Short mmCIF file of C-alpha atoms and ligand atoms in Angstrom, two decimals:
data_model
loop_
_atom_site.label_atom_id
_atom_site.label_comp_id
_atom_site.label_asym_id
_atom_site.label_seq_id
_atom_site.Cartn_x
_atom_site.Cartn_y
_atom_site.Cartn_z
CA UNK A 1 -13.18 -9.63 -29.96
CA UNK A 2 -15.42 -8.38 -27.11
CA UNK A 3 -13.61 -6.88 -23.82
CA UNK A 4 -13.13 -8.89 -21.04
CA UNK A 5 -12.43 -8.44 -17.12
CA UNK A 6 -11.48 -11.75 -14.96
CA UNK A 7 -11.44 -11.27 -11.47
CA UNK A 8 -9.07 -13.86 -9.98
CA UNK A 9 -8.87 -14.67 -5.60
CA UNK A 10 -5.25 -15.80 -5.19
CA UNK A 11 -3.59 -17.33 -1.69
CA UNK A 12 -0.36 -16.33 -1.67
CA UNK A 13 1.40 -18.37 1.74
CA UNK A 14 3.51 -15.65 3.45
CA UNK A 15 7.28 -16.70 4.18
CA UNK A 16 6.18 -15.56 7.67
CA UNK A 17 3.07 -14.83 10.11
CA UNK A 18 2.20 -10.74 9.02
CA UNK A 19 0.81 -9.79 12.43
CA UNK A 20 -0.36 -6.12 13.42
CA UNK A 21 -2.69 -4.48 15.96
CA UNK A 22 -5.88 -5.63 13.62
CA UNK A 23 -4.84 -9.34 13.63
CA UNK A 24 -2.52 -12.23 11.77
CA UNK A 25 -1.83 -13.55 8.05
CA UNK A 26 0.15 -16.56 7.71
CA UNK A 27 -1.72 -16.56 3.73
CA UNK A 28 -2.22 -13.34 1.82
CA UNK A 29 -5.65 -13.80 0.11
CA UNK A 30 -5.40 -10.86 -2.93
CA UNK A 31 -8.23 -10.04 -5.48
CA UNK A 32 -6.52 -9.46 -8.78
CA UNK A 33 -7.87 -8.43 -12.02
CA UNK A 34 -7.10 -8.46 -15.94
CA UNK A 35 -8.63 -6.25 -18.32
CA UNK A 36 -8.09 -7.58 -21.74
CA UNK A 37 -9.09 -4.74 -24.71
CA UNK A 38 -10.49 -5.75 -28.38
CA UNK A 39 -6.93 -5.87 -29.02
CA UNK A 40 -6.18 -8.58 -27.24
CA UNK A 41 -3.65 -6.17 -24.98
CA UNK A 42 -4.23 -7.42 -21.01
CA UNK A 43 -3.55 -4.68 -18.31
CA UNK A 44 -3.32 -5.69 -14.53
CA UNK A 45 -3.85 -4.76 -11.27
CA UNK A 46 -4.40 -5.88 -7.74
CA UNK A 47 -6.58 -5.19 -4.63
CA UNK A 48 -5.33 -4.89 -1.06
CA UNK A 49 -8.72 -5.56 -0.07
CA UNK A 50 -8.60 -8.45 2.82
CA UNK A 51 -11.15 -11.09 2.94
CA UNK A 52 -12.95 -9.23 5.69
CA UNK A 53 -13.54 -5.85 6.47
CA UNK A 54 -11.32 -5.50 9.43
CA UNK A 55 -8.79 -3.32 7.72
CA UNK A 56 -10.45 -1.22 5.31
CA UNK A 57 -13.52 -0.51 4.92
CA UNK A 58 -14.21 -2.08 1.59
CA UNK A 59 -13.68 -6.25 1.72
CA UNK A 60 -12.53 -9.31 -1.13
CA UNK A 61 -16.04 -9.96 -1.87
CA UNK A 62 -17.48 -6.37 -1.32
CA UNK A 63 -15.06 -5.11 -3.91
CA UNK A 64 -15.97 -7.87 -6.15
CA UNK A 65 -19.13 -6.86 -6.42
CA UNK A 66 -19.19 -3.28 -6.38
CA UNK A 67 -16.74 -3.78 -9.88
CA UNK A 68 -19.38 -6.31 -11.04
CA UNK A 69 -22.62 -4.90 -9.88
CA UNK A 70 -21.89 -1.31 -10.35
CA UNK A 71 -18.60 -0.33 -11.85
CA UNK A 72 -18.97 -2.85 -14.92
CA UNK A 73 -22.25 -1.50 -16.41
CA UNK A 74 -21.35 1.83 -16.11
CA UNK A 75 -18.50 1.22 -18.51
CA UNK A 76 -20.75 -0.64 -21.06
CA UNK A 77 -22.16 3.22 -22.03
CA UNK A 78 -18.61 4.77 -21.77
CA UNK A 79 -17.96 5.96 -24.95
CA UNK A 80 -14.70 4.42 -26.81
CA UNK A 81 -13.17 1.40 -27.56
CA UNK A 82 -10.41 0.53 -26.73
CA UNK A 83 -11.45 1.92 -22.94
CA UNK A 84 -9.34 4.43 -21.88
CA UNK A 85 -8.91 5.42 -18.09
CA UNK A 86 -10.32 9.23 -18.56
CA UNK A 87 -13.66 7.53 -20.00
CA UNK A 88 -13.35 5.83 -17.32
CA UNK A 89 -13.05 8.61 -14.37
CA UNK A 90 -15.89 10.05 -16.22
CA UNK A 91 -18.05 6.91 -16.03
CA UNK A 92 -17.16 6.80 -12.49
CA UNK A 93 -17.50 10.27 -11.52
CA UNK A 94 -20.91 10.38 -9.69
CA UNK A 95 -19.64 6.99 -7.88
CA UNK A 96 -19.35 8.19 -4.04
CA UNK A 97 -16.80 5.84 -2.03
CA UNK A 98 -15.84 2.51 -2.90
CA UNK A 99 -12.26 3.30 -3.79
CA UNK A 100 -10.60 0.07 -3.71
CA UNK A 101 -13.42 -1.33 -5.99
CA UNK A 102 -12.73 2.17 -8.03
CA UNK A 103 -8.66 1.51 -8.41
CA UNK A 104 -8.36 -1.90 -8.89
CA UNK A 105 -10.07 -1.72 -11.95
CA UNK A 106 -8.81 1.65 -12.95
CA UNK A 107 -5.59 0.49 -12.23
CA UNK A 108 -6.31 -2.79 -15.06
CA UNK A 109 -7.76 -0.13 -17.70
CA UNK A 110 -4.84 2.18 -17.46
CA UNK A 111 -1.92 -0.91 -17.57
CA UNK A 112 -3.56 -1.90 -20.97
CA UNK A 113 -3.59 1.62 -21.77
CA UNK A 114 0.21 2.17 -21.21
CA UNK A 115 1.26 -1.00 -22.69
CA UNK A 116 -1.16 -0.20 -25.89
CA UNK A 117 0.68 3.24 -26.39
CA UNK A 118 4.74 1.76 -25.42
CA UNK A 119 4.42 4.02 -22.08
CA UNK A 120 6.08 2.97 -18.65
CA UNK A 121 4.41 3.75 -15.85
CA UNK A 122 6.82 6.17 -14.33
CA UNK A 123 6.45 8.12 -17.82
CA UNK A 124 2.89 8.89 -17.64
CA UNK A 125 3.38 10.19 -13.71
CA UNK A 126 5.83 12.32 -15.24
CA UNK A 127 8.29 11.06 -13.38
CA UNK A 128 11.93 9.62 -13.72
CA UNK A 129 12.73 5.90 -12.83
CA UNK A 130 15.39 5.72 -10.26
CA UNK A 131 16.43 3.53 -7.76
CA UNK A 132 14.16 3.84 -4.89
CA UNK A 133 15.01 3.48 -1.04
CA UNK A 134 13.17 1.49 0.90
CA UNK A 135 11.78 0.18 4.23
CA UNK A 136 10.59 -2.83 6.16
CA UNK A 137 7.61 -3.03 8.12
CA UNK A 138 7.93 -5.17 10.92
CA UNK A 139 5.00 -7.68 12.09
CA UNK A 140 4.55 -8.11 15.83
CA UNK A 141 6.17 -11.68 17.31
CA UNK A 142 5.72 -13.23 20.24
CA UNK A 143 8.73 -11.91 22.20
CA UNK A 144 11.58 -9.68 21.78
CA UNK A 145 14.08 -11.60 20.86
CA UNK A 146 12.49 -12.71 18.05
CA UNK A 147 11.89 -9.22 17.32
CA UNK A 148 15.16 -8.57 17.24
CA UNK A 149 16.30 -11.44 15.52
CA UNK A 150 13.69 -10.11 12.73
CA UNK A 151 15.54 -7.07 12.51
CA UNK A 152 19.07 -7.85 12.42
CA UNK A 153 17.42 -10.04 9.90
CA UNK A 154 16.34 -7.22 7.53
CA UNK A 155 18.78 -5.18 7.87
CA UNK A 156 21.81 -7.65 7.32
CA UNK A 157 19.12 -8.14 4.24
CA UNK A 158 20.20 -4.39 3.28
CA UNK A 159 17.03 -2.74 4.39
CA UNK A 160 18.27 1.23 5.96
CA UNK A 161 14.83 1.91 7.67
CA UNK A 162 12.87 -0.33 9.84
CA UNK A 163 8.71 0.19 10.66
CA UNK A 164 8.01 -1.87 13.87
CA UNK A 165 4.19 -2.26 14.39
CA UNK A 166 2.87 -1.81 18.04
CA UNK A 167 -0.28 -2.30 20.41
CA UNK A 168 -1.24 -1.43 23.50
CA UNK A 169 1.45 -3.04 25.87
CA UNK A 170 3.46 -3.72 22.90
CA UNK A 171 5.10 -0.07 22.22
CA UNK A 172 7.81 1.48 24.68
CA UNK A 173 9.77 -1.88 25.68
CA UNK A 174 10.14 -3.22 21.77
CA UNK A 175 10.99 0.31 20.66
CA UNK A 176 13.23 0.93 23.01
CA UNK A 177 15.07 -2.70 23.06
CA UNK A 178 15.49 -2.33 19.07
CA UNK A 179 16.58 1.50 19.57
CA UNK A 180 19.00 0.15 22.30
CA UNK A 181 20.55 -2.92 19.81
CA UNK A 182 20.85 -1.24 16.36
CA UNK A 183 22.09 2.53 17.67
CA UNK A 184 20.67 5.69 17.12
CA UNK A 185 21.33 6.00 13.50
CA UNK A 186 18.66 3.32 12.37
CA UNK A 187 15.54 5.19 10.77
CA UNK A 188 12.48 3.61 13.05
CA UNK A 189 9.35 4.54 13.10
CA UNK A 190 6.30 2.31 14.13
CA UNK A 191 2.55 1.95 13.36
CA UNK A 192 -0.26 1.49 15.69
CA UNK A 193 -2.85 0.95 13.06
CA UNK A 194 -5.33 2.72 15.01
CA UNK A 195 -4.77 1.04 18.48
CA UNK A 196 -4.87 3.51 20.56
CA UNK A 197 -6.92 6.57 21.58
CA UNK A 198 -6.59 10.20 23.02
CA UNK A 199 -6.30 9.00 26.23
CA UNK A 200 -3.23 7.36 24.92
CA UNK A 201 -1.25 10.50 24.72
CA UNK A 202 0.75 10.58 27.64
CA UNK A 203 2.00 6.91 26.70
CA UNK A 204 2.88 7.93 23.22
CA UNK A 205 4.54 11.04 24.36
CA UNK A 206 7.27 8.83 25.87
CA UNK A 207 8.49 7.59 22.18
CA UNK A 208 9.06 10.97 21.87
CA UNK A 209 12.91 9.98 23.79
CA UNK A 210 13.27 7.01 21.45
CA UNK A 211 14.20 9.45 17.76
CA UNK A 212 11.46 8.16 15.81
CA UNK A 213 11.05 9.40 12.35
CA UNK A 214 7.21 9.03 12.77
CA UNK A 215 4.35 7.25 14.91
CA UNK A 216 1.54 5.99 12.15
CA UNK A 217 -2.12 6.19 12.78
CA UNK A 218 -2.33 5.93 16.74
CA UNK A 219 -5.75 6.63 16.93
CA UNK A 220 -9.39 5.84 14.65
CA UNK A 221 -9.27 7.08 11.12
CA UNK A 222 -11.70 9.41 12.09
CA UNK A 223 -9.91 10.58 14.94
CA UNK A 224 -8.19 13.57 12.97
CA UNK A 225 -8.83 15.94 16.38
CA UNK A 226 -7.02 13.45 18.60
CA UNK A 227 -3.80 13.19 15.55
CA UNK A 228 -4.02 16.70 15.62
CA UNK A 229 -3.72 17.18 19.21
CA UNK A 230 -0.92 14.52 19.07
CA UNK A 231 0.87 16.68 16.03
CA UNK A 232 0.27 20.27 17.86
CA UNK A 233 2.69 18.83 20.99
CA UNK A 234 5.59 18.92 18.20
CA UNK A 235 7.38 15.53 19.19
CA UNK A 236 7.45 12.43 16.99
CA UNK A 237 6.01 13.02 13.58
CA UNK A 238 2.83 12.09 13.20
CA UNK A 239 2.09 10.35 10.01
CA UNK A 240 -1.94 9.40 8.87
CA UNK A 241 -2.09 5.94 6.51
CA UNK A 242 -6.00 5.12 6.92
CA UNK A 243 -8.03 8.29 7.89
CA UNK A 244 -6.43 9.50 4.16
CA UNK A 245 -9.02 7.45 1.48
CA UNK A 246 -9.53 10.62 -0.95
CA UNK A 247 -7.44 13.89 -1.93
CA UNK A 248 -10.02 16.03 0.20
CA UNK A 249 -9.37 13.87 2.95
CA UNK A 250 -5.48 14.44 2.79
CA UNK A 251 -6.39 18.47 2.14
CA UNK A 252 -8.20 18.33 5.35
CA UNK A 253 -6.23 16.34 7.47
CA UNK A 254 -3.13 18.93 6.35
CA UNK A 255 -5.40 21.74 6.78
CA UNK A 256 -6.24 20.53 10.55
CA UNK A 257 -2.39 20.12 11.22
CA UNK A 258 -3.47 16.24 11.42
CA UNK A 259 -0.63 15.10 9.70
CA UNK A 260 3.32 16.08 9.58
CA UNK A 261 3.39 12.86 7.17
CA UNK A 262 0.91 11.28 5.13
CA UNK A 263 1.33 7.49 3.63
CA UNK A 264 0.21 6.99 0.31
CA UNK A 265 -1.28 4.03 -0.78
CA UNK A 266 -2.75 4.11 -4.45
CA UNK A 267 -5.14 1.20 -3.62
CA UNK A 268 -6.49 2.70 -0.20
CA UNK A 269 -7.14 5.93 -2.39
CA UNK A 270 -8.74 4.89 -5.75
CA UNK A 271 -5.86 4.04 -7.78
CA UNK A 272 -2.79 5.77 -8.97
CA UNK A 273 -4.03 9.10 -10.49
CA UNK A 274 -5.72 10.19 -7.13
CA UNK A 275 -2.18 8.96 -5.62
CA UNK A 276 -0.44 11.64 -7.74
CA UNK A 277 -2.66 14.43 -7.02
CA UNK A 278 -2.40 13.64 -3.35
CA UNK A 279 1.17 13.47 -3.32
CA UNK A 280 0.98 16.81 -5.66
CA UNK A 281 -1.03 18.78 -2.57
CA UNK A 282 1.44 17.23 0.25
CA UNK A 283 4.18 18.30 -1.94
CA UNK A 284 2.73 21.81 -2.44
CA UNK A 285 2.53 22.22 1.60
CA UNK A 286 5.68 20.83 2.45
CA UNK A 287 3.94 17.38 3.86
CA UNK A 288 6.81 14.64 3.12
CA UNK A 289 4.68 11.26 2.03
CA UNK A 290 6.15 7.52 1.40
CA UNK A 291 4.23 4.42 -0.46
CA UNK A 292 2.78 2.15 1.76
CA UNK A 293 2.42 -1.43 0.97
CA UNK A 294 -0.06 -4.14 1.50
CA UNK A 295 1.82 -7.16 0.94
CA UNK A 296 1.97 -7.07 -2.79
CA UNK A 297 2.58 -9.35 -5.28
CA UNK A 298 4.91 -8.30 -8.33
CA UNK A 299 1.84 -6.39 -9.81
CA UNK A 300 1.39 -4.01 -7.37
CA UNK A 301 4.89 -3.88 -6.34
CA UNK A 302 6.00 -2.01 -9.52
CA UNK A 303 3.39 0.43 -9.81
CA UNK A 304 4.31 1.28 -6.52
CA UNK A 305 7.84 1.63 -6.99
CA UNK A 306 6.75 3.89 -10.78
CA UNK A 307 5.03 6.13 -7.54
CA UNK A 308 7.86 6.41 -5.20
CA UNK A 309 9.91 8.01 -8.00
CA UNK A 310 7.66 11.30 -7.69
CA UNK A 311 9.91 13.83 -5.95
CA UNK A 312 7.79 14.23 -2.31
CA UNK A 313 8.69 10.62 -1.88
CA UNK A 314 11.18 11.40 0.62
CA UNK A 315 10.35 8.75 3.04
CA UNK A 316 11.46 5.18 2.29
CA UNK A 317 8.62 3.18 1.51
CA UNK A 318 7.68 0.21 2.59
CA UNK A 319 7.66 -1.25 -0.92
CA UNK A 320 10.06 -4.34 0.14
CA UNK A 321 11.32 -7.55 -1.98
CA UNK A 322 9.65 -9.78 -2.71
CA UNK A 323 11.27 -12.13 -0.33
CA UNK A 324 10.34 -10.14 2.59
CA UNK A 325 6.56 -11.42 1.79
CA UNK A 326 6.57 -14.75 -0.66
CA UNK A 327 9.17 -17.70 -1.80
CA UNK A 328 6.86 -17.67 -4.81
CA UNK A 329 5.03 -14.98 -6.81
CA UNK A 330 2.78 -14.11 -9.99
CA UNK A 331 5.46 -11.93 -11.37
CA UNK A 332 9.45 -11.31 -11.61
CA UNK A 333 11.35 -11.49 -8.31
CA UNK A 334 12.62 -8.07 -6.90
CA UNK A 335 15.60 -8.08 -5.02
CA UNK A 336 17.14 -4.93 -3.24
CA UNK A 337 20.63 -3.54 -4.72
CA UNK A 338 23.71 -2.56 -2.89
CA UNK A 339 22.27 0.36 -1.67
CA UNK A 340 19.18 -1.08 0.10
CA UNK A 341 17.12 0.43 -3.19
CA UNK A 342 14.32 -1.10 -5.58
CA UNK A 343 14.12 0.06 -9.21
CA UNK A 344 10.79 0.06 -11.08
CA UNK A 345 10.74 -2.21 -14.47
CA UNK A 346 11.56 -0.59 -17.62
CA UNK A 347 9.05 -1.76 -19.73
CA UNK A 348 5.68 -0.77 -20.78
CA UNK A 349 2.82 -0.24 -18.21
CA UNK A 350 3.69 -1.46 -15.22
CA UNK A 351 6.34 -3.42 -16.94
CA UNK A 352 5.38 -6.92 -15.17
CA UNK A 353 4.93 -9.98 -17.30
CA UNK A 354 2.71 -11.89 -15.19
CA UNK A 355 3.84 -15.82 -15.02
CA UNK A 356 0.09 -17.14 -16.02
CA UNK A 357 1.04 -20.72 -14.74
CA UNK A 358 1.57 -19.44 -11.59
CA UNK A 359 -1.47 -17.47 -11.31
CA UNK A 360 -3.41 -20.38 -12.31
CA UNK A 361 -1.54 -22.20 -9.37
CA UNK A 362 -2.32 -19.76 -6.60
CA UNK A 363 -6.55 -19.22 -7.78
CA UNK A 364 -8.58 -20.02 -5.78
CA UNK A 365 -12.15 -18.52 -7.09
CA UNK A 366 -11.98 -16.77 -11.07
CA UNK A 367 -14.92 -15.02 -12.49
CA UNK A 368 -14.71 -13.73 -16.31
CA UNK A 369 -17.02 -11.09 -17.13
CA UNK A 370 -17.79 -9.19 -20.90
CA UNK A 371 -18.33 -5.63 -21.53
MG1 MG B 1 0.01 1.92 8.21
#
């Protein structure tokens, strides 16, 4: 039995309209991918790659052929079968960028690995699985009060921290209406998802009165002067999700006192290994970091959650149930506990077992490719 990798385009419909600074998603379109070994042993993994590049860098298609084009035939001459994920790195090694192609299918060769040796994700982070607190990240509506009809929403829901996304002229009143209605003791922090520039400062200087835990990504990704500037006035956190692609970046960004916070998101950065060493070096300098999330399905929810057990986690997440994002996914349902937390699965790998008939429902485009 050769190996095999099928690349699969689901659209997932959202229970709700997903809308932030860089537009609106009423259908999450999500690239996922099975490796399946000699040994018939299938690992998964997603892509939070959107159909165009308007988020990230890297794009549906783009990443579907960087893992065909280029990442595939470098494997063919990795030594070792079944594949493992270090002959893997290696293969990949002189690969520069890229590192949503680079995870998702990292990510596939290293769930067949884990469920091939017995060993649960959290186990091979070196971790302990625990119940894990987390957030909500909150879409932009049309008008307040359905903003804060969201909210009371989520958090009769059980969700303790709340992530409201804002825009230029969509910042100080919503902030400071939800502040106002759920009391001082509700974690908030928003996201700006690069909406704003330097000349913003002033403006964001006035969330500074609201008790935010952090503001995320006002400016460009490559804006680290302008973050670091904002960080260096010692108000509201400032917390970096997209300028951080690669461990050097987040050793830079700390270095330039860029970031009080980073957000980690194993997908944006190449997969889960480069997510531990990053958290590793934030840990190491006393940067807090939490998971970030790009609507998920059940796949990419657990190895998330496996993540958020490491111990600079100290930030809830935004690693929500599933029924904050779909009535219907590829995977088991996860539901948050008394406590407002999300546990990991037990079970080998990422510990999903991914419904098949419901993948098949939700594909929309499948390629199968051999090694
Ligand atoms: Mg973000």
């Amino acid at each position: 039995m050769s190996t095999t990798l099928e690349l699969r385009r689901l659209e997932m419909p959202l229970v709700r309209p997903f809308r932030t600074s860089k537009g609106e998603e009423t259908v999450r379109q999500v690239l996922v991918a099975s490796w399946t070994g000699p040994d018939g042993v299938t690992g998964w993994a997603e892509s939070a790659a959107d159909p165009e590049p308007t988020y990230f860098p890297e794009y549906i298609d783009g990443v579907r052929s960087t893992v065909e084009q280029v990442l595939l035939p470098l494997l063919a001459s990795a030594s070792g079968e079944p594949m493992t994920t270090g002959a893997l790195r290696t293969a990949f090694a002189e690969v520069p960028g890229n590192p949503l192609a680079r995870g998702l299918l990292e990510t596939a060769v290293l769930d067949a690995e884990l469920r091939r040796r017995g060993m649960p994700f959290v186990d091979f982070l070196c971790s302990t699985r625990r119940p894990i607190r987390v957030g909500v990240s909150v879409g932009i509506p049309g008008d307040i009060d359905t903003l804060l009809s969201w909210v009371a929403g989520y958090l009769e829901d059980g969700y303790r921290r709340v992530k409201l996304k804002i825009q230029p002229g969509w910042d100080l009143e919503p902030v400071h209406t939800v502040r106002e209605a759920f009391g001082d003791d509700l974690p908030l922090q928003v996201d700006a998802n690069q909406a704003y520039t330097a000349a913003d400062i002033p403006l964001l200087s006035r969330l500074d009165g609201f008790g935010l835990v952090l503001i995320e990504q006002p400016f460009a990704r490559h804006e680290l002067l302008a973050h670091a500037k904002l960080a260096a006035r010692h108000g509201t956190p400032v917390c970096l999700d997209e300028s951080v692609l690669s461990l050097d970046d987040a050793m830079t960004t700390i270095r330039m006192g860029a970031a009080d916070v980073i957000n980690i998101k194993p997908s944006r950065v190449g997969g889960y290994i480069n997510a531990r060493q990053i958290h590793d070096v934030c840990l190491a300098n006393g940067v807090p970091v939490f998971c970030g999330g790009t609507l998920e399905t059940a796949v990419g929810r657990a190895a998330n959650l496996a993540l958020a057990t490491l111990p600079g986690f100290t930030l809830p997440g935004d690693i929500s149930a599933t029924s904050r994002y779909y009535a219907a996914d590829i995977g088991p349902s996860f539901e948050l506990d008394a406590d407002g937390c999300l546990t990991a699965p037990s079970g080998p790998g990422i510990g999903v077992e991914v419904d098949l008939d419901d993948v098949e429902e939700f594909t929309v485009e499948s390629t199968t490719l051999t090694l």
